[in-house]
Structure formats: C-alpha cells, structure tokens
PDB file of N, CA and C in Angstrom:
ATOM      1  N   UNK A1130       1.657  23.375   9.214  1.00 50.00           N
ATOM      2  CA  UNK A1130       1.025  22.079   9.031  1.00 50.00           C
ATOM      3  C   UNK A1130       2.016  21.002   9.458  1.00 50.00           C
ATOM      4  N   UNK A1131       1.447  19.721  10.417  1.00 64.00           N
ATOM      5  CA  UNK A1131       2.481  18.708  10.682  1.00 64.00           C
ATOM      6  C   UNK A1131       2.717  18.451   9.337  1.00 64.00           C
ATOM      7  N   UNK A1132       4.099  17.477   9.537  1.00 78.00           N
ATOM      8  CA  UNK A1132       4.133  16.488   8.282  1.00 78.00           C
ATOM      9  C   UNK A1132       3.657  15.591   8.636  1.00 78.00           C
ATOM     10  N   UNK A1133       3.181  14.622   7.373  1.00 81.00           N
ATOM     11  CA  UNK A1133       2.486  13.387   7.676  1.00 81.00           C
ATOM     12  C   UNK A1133       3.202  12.383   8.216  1.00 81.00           C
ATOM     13  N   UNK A1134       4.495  12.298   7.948  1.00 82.00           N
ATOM     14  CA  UNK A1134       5.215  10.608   8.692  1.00 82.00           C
ATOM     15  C   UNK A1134       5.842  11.067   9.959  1.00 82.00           C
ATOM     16  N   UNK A1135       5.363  12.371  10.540  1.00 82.00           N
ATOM     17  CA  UNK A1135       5.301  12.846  11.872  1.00 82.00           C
ATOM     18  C   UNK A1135       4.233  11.906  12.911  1.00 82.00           C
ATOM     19  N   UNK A1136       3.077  11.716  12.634  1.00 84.00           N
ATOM     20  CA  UNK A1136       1.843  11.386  12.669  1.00 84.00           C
ATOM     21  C   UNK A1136       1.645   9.831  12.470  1.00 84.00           C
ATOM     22  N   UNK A1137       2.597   9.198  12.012  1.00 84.00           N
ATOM     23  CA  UNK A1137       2.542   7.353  12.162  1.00 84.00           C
ATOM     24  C   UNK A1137       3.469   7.558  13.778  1.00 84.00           C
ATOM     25  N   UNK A1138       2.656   6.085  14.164  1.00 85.00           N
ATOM     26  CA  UNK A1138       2.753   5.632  15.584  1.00 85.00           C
ATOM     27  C   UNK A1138       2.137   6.712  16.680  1.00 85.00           C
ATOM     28  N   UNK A1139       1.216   7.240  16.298  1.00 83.00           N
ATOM     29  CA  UNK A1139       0.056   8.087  17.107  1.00 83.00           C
ATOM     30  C   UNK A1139      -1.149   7.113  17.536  1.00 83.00           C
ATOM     31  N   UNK A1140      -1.558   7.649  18.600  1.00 83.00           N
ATOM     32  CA  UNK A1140      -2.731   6.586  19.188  1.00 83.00           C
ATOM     33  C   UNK A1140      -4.026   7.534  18.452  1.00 83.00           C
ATOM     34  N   UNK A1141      -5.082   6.181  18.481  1.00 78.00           N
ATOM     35  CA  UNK A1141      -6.298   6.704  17.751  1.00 78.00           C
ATOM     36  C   UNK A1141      -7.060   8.027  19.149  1.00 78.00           C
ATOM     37  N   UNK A1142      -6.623   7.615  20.205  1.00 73.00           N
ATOM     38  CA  UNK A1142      -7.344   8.470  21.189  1.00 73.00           C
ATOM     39  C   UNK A1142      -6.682   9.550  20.925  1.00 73.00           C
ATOM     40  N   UNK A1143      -5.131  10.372  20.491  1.00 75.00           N
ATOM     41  CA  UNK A1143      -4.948  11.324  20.444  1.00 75.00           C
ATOM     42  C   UNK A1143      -6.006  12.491  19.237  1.00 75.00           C
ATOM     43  N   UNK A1144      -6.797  11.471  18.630  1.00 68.00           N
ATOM     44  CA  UNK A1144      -7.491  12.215  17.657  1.00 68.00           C
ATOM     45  C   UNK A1144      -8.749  12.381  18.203  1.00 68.00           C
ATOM     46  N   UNK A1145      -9.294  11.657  19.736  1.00 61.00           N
ATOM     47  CA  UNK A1145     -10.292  11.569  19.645  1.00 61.00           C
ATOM     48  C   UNK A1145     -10.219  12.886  21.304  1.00 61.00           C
ATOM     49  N   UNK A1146     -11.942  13.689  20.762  1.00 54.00           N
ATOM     50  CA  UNK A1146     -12.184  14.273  21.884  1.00 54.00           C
ATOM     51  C   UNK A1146     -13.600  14.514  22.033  1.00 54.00           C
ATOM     52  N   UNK A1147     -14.098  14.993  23.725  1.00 47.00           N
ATOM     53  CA  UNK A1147     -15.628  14.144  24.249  1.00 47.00           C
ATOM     54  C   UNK A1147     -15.990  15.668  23.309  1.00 47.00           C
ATOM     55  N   UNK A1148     -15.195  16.767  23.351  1.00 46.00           N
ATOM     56  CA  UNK A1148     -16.283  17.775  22.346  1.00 46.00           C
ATOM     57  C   UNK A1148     -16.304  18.246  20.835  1.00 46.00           C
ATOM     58  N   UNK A1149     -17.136  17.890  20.365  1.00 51.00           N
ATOM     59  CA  UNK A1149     -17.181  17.560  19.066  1.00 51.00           C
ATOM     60  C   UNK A1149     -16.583  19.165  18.460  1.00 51.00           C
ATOM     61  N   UNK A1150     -16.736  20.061  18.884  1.00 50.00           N
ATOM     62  CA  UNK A1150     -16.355  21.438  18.357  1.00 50.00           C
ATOM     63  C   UNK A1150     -15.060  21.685  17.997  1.00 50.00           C
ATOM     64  N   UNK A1151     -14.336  21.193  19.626  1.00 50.00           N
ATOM     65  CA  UNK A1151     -12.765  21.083  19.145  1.00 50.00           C
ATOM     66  C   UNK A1151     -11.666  19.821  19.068  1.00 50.00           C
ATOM     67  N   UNK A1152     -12.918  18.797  18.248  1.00 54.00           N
ATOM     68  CA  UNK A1152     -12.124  17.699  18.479  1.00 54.00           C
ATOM     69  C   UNK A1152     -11.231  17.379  16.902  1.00 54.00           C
ATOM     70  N   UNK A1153     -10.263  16.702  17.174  1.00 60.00           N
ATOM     71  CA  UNK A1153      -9.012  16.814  15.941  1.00 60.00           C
ATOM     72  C   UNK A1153      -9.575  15.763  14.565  1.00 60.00           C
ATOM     73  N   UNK A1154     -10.987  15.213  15.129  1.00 62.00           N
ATOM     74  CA  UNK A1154     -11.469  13.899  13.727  1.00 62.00           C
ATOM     75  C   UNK A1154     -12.630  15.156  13.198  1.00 62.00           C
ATOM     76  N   UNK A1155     -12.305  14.920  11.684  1.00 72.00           N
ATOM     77  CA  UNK A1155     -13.266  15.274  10.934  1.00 72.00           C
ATOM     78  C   UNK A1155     -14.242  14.546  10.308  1.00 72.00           C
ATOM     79  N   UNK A1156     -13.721  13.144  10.245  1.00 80.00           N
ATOM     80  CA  UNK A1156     -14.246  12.357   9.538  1.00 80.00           C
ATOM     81  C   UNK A1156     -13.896  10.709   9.698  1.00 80.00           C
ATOM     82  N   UNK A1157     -14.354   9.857  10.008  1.00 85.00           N
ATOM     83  CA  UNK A1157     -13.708   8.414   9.743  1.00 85.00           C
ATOM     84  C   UNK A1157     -14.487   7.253   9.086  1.00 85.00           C
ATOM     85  N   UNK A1158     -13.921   6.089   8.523  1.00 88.00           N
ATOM     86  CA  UNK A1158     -14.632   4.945   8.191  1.00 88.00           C
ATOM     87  C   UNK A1158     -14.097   3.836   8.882  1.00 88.00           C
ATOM     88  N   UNK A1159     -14.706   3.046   9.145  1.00 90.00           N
ATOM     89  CA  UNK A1159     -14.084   1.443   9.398  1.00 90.00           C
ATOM     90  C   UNK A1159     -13.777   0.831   8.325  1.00 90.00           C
ATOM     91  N   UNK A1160     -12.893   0.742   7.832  1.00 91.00           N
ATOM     92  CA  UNK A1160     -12.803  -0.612   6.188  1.00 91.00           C
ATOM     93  C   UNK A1160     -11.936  -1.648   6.952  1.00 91.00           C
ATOM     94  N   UNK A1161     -12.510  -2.823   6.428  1.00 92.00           N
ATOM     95  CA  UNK A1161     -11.990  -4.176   6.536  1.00 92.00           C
ATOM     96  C   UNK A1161     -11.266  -3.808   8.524  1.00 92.00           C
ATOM     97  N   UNK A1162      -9.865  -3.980   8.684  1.00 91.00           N
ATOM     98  CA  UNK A1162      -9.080  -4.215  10.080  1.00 91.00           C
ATOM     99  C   UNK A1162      -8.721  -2.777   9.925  1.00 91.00           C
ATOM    100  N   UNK A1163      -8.853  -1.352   9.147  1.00 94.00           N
ATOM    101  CA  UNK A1163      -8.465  -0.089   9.608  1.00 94.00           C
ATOM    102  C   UNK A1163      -9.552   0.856   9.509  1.00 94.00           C
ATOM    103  N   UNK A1164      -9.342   1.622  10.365  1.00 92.00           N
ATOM    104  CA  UNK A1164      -9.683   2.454  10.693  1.00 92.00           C
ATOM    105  C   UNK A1164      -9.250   3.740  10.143  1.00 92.00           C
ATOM    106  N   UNK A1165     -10.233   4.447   9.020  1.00 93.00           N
ATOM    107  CA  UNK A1165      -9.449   5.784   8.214  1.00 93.00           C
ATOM    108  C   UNK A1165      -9.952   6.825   8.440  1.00 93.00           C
ATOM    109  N   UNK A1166      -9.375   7.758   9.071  1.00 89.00           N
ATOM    110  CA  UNK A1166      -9.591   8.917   9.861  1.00 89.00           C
ATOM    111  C   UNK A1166      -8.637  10.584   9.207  1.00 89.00           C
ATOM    112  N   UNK A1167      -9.848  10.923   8.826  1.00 89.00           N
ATOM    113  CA  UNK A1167      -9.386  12.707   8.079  1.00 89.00           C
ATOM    114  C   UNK A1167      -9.458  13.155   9.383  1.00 89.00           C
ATOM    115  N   UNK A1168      -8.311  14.387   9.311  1.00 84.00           N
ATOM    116  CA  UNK A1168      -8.342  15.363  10.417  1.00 84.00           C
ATOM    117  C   UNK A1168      -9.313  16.439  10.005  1.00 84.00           C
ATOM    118  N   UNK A1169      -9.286  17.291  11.282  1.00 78.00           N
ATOM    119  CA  UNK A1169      -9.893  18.086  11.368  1.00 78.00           C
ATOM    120  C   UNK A1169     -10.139  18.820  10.356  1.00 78.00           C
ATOM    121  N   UNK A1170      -8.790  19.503  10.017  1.00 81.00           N
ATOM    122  CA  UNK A1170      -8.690  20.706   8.917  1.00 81.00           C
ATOM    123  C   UNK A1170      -8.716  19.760   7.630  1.00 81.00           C
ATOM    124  N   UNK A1171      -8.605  18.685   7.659  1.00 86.00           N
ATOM    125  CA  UNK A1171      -8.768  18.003   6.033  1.00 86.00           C
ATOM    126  C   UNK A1171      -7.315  17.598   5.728  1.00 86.00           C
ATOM    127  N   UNK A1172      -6.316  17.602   6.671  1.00 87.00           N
ATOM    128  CA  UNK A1172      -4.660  17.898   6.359  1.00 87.00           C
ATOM    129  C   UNK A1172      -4.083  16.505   5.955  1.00 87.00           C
ATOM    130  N   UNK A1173      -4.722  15.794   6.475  1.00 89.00           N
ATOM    131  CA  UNK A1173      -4.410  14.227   6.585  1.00 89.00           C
ATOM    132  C   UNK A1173      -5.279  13.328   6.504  1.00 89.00           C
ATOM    133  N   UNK A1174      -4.934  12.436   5.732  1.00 92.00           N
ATOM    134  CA  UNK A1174      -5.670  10.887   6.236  1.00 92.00           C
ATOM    135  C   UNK A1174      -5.033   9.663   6.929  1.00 92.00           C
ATOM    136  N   UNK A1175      -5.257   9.199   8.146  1.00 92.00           N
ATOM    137  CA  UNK A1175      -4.608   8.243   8.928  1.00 92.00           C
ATOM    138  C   UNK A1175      -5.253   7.016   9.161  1.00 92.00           C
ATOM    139  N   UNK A1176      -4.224   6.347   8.935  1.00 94.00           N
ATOM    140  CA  UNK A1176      -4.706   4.852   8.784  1.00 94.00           C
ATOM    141  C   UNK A1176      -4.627   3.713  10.277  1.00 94.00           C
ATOM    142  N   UNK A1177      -5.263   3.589  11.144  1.00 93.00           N
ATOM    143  CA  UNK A1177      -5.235   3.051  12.160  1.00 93.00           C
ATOM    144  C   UNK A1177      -5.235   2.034  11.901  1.00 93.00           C
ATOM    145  N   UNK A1178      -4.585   0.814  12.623  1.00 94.00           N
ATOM    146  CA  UNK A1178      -4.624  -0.440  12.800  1.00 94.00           C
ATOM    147  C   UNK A1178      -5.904  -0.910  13.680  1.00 94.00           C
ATOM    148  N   UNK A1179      -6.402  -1.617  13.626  1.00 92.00           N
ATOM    149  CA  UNK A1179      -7.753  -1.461  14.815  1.00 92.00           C
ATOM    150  C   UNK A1179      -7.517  -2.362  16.124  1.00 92.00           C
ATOM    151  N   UNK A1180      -6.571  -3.236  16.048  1.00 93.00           N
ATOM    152  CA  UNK A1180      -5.978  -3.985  17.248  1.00 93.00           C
ATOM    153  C   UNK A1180      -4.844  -2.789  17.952  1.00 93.00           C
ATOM    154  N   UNK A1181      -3.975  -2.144  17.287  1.00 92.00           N
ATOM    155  CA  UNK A1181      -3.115  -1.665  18.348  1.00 92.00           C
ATOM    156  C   UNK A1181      -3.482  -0.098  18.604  1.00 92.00           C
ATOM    157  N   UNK A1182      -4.762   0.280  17.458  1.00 90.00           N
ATOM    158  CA  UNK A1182      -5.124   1.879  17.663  1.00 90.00           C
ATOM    159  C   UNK A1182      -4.002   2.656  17.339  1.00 90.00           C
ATOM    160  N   UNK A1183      -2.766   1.808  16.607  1.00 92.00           N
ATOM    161  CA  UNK A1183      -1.592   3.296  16.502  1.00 92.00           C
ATOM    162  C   UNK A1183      -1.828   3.134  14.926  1.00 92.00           C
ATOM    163  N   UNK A1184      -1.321   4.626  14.593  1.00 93.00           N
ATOM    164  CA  UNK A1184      -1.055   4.916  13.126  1.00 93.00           C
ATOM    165  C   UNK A1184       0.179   4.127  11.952  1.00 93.00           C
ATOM    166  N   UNK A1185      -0.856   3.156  11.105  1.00 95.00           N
ATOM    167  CA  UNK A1185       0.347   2.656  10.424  1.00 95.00           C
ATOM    168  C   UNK A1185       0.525   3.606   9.362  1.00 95.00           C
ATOM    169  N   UNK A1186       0.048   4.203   9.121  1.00 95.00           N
ATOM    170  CA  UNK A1186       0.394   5.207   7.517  1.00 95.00           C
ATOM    171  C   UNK A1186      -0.228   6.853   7.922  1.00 95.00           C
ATOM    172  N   UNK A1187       0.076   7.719   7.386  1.00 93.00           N
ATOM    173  CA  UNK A1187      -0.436   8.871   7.291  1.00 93.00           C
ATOM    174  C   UNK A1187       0.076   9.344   5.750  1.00 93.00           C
ATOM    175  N   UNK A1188      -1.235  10.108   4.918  1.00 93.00           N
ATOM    176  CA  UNK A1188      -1.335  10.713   3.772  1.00 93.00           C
ATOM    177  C   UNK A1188      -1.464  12.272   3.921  1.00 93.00           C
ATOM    178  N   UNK A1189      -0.860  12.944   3.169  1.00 90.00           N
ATOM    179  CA  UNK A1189      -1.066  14.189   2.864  1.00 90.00           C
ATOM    180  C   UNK A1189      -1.091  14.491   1.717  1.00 90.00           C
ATOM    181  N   UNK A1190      -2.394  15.443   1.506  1.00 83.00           N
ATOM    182  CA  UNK A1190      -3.083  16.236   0.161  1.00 83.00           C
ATOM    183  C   UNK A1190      -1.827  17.204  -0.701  1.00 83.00           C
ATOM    184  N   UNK A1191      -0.727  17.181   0.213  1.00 81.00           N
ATOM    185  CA  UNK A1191       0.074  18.348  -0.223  1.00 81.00           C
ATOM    186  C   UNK A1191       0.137  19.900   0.134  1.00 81.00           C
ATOM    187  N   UNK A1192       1.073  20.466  -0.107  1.00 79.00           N
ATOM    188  CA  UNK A1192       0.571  21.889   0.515  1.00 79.00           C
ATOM    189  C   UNK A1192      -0.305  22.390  -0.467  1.00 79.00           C
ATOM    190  N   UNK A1193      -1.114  23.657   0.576  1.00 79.00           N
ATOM    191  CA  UNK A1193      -2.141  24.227   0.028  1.00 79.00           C
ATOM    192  C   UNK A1193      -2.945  23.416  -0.653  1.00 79.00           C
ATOM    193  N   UNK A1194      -3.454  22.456  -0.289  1.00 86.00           N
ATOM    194  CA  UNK A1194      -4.637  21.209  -0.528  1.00 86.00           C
ATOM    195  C   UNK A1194      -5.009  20.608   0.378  1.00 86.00           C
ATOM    196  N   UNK A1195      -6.165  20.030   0.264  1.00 89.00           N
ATOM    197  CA  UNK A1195      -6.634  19.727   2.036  1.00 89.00           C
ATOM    198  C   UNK A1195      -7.572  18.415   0.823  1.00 89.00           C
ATOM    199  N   UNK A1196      -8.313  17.321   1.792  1.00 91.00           N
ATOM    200  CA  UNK A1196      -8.727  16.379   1.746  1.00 91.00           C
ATOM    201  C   UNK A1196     -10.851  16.617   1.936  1.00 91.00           C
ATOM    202  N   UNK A1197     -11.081  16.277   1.036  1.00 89.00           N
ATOM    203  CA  UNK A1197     -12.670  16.869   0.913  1.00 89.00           C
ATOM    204  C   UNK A1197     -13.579  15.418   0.996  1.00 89.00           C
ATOM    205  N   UNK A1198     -13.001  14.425   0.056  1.00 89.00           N
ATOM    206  CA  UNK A1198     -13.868  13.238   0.053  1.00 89.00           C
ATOM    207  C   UNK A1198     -12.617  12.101   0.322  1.00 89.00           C
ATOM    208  N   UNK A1199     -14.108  11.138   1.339  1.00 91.00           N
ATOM    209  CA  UNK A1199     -13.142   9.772   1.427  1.00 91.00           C
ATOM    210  C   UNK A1199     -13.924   8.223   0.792  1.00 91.00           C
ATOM    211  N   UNK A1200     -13.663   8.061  -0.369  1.00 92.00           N
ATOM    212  CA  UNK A1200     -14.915   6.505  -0.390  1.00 92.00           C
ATOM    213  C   UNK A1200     -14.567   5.587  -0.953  1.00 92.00           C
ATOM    214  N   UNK A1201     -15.239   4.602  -1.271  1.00 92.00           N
ATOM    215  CA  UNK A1201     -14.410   3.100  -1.579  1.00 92.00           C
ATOM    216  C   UNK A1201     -16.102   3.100  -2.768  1.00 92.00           C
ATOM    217  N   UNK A1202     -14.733   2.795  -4.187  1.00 91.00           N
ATOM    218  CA  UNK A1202     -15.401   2.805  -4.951  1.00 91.00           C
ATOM    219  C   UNK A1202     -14.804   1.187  -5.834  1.00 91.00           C
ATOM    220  N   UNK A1203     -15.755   0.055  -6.027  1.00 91.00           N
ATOM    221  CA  UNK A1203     -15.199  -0.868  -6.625  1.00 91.00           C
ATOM    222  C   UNK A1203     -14.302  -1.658  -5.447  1.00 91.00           C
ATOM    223  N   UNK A1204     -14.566  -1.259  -4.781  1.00 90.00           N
ATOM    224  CA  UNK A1204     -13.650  -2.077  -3.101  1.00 90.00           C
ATOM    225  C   UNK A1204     -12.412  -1.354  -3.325  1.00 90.00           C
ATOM    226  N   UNK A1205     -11.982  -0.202  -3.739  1.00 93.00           N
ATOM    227  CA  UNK A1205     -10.804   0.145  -3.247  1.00 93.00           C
ATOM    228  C   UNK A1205     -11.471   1.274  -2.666  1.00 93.00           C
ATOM    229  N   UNK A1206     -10.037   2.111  -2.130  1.00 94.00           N
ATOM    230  CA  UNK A1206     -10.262   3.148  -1.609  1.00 94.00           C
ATOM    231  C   UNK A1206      -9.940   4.542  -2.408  1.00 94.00           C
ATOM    232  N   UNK A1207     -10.738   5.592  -2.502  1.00 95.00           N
ATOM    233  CA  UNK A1207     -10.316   6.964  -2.877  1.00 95.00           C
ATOM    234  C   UNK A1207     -10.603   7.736  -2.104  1.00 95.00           C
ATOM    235  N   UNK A1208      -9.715   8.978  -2.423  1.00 93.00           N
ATOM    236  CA  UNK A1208     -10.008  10.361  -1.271  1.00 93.00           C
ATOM    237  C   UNK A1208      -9.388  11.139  -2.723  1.00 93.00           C
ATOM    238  N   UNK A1209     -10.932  12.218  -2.378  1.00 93.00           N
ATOM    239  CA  UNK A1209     -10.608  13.319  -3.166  1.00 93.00           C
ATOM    240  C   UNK A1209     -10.302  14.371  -2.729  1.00 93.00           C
ATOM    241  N   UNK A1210      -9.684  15.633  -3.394  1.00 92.00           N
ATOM    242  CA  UNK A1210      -8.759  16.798  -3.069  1.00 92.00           C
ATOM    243  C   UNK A1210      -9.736  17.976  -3.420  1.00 92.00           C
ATOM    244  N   UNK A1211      -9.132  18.993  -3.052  1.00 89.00           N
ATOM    245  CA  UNK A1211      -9.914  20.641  -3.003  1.00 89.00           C
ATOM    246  C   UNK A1211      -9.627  20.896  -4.329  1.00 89.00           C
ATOM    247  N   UNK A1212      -8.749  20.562  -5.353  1.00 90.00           N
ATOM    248  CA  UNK A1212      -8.213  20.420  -6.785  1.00 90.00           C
ATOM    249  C   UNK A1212      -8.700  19.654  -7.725  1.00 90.00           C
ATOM    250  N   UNK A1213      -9.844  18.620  -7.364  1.00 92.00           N
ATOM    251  CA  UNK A1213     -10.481  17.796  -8.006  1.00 92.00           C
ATOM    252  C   UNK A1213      -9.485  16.420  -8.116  1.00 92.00           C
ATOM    253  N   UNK A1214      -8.575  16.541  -7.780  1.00 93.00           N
ATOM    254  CA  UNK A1214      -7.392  15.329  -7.715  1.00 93.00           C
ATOM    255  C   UNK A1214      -8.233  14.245  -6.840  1.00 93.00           C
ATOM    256  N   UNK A1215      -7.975  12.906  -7.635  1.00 95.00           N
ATOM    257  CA  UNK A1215      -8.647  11.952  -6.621  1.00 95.00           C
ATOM    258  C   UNK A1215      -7.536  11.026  -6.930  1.00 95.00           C
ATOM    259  N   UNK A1216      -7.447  10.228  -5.282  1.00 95.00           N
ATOM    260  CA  UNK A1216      -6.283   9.317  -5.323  1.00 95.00           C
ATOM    261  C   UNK A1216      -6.890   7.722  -4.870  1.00 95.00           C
ATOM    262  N   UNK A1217      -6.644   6.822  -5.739  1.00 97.00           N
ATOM    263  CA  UNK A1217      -6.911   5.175  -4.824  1.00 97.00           C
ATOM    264  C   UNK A1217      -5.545   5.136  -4.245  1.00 97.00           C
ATOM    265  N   UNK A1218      -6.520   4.523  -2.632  1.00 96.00           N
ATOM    266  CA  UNK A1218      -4.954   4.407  -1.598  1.00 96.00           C
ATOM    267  C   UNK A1218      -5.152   3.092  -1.265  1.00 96.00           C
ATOM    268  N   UNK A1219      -4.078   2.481  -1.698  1.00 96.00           N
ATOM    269  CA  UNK A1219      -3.927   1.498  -0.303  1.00 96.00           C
ATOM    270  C   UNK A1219      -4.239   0.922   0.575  1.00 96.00           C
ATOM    271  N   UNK A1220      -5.247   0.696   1.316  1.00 93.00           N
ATOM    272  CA  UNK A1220      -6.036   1.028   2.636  1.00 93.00           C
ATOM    273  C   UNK A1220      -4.881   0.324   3.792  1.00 93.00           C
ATOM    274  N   UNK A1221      -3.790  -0.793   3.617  1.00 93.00           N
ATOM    275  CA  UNK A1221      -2.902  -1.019   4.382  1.00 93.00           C
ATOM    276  C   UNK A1221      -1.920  -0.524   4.109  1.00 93.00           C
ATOM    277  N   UNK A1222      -0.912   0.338   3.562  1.00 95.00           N
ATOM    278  CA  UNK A1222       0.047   1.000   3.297  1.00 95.00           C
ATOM    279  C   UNK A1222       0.074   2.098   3.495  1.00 95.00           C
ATOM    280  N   UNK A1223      -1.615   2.925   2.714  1.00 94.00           N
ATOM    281  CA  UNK A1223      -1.235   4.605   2.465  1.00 94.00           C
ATOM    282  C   UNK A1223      -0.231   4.905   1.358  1.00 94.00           C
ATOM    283  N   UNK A1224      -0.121   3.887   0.602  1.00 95.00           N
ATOM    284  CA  UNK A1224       0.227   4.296  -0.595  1.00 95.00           C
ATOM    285  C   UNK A1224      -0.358   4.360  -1.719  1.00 95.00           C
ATOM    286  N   UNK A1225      -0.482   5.605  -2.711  1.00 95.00           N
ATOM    287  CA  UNK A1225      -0.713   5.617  -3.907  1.00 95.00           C
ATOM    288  C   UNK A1225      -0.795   4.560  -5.021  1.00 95.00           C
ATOM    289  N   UNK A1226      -2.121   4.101  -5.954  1.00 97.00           N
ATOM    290  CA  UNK A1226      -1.998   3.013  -6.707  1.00 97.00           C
ATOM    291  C   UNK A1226      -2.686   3.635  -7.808  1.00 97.00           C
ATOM    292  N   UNK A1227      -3.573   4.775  -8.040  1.00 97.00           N
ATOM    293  CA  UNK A1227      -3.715   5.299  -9.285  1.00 97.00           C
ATOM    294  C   UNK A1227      -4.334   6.661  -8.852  1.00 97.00           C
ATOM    295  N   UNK A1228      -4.504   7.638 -10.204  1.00 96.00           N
ATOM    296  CA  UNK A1228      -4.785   9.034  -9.231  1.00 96.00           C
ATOM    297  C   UNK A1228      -6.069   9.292 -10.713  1.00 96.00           C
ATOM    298  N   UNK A1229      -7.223  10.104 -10.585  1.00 95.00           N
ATOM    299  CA  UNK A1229      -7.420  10.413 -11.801  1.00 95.00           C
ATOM    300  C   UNK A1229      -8.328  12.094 -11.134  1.00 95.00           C
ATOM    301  N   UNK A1230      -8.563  13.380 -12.360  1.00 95.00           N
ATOM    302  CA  UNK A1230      -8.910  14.390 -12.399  1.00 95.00           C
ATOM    303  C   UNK A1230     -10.237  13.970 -12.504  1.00 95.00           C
ATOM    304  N   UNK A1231     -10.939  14.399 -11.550  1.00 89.00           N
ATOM    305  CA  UNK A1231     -12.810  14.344 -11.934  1.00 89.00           C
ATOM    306  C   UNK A1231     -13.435  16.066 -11.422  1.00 89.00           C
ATOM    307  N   UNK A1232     -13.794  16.211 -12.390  1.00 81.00           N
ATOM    308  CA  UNK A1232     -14.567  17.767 -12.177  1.00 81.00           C
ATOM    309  C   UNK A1232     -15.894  18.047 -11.712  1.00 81.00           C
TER     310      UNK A1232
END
C-alpha cells in the first residue's frame, strides 16, 4: 500500500482514467473549493485543490482498513471505516477533528 503523504502534490488526472474498470477513483465529491476523491481500493482519501488539481492532503484508514463511506453531515465532513470507525475531517487540511464508533 502507498503511504499517504506519498500522494500530496499528485495531479487530479493521475487518478483519472477514460475506463471505468481500471480506473484509480472509486469515488468523489465536490465540497465547497475541493475536490474529495477515495481511491480505488478504498486506501485513501485525497483532497484536491480545484484551481491547481494537485493534492493538498491525503488520509489513510490505516493498515488493514480501507475507507467505505464519505459524507458531510451537519456541514462537516466524515468518512467511515470497514471497523465502523468514523472520522470528521477537515475538508482543507485532512486533518482529524473528532472520531466516533457507529455500528
């Protein structure tokens, strides 16, 4: 598995491809000026800038955890885990601001 602060200053086109089968996005939203984009396998969440298309933040679930849900609840942001772990991020940083267990 990359590491995640491997993956800041990546262009949004390196995620993007014309065939959907083997392309590296699993998932994205537009919020507010970024662009939040799960990979393929669920490994990451990356935070695009939407003017320069490069990666200002990248998140990882941790090993052996992958990324299942992404949503904005109350205007922040959460992404939930294969562990039931759910995290509010940041949406300009990619940093952690509260985490809670939902089953």
């Amino acid at each position: 598995m990359q590491q995640a602060e491997q993956l800041i200053g990546s262009e949004y086109r390196s995620f993007y491809d014309q065939q959907p089968a083997s392309g590296r996005r699993y998932w994205e939203i537009l919020y507010e000026d970024m662009l939040l984009v799960i990979t393929k396998k669920g490994e990451h969440l990356l935070g695009f800038d939407i003017t320069t298309r490069l990666a200002k933040w990248a998140y990882s679930a941790g090993r052996d955890q992958f990324i299942t849900s992404l949503y904005v609840k109350n205007g922040r942001i959460w992404v939930g885990t294969f562990s039931c772990m759910h995290y509010e991020l940041d949406f300009r940083t990619g940093l952690i601001t509260d985490k809670e267990f939902l089953k």
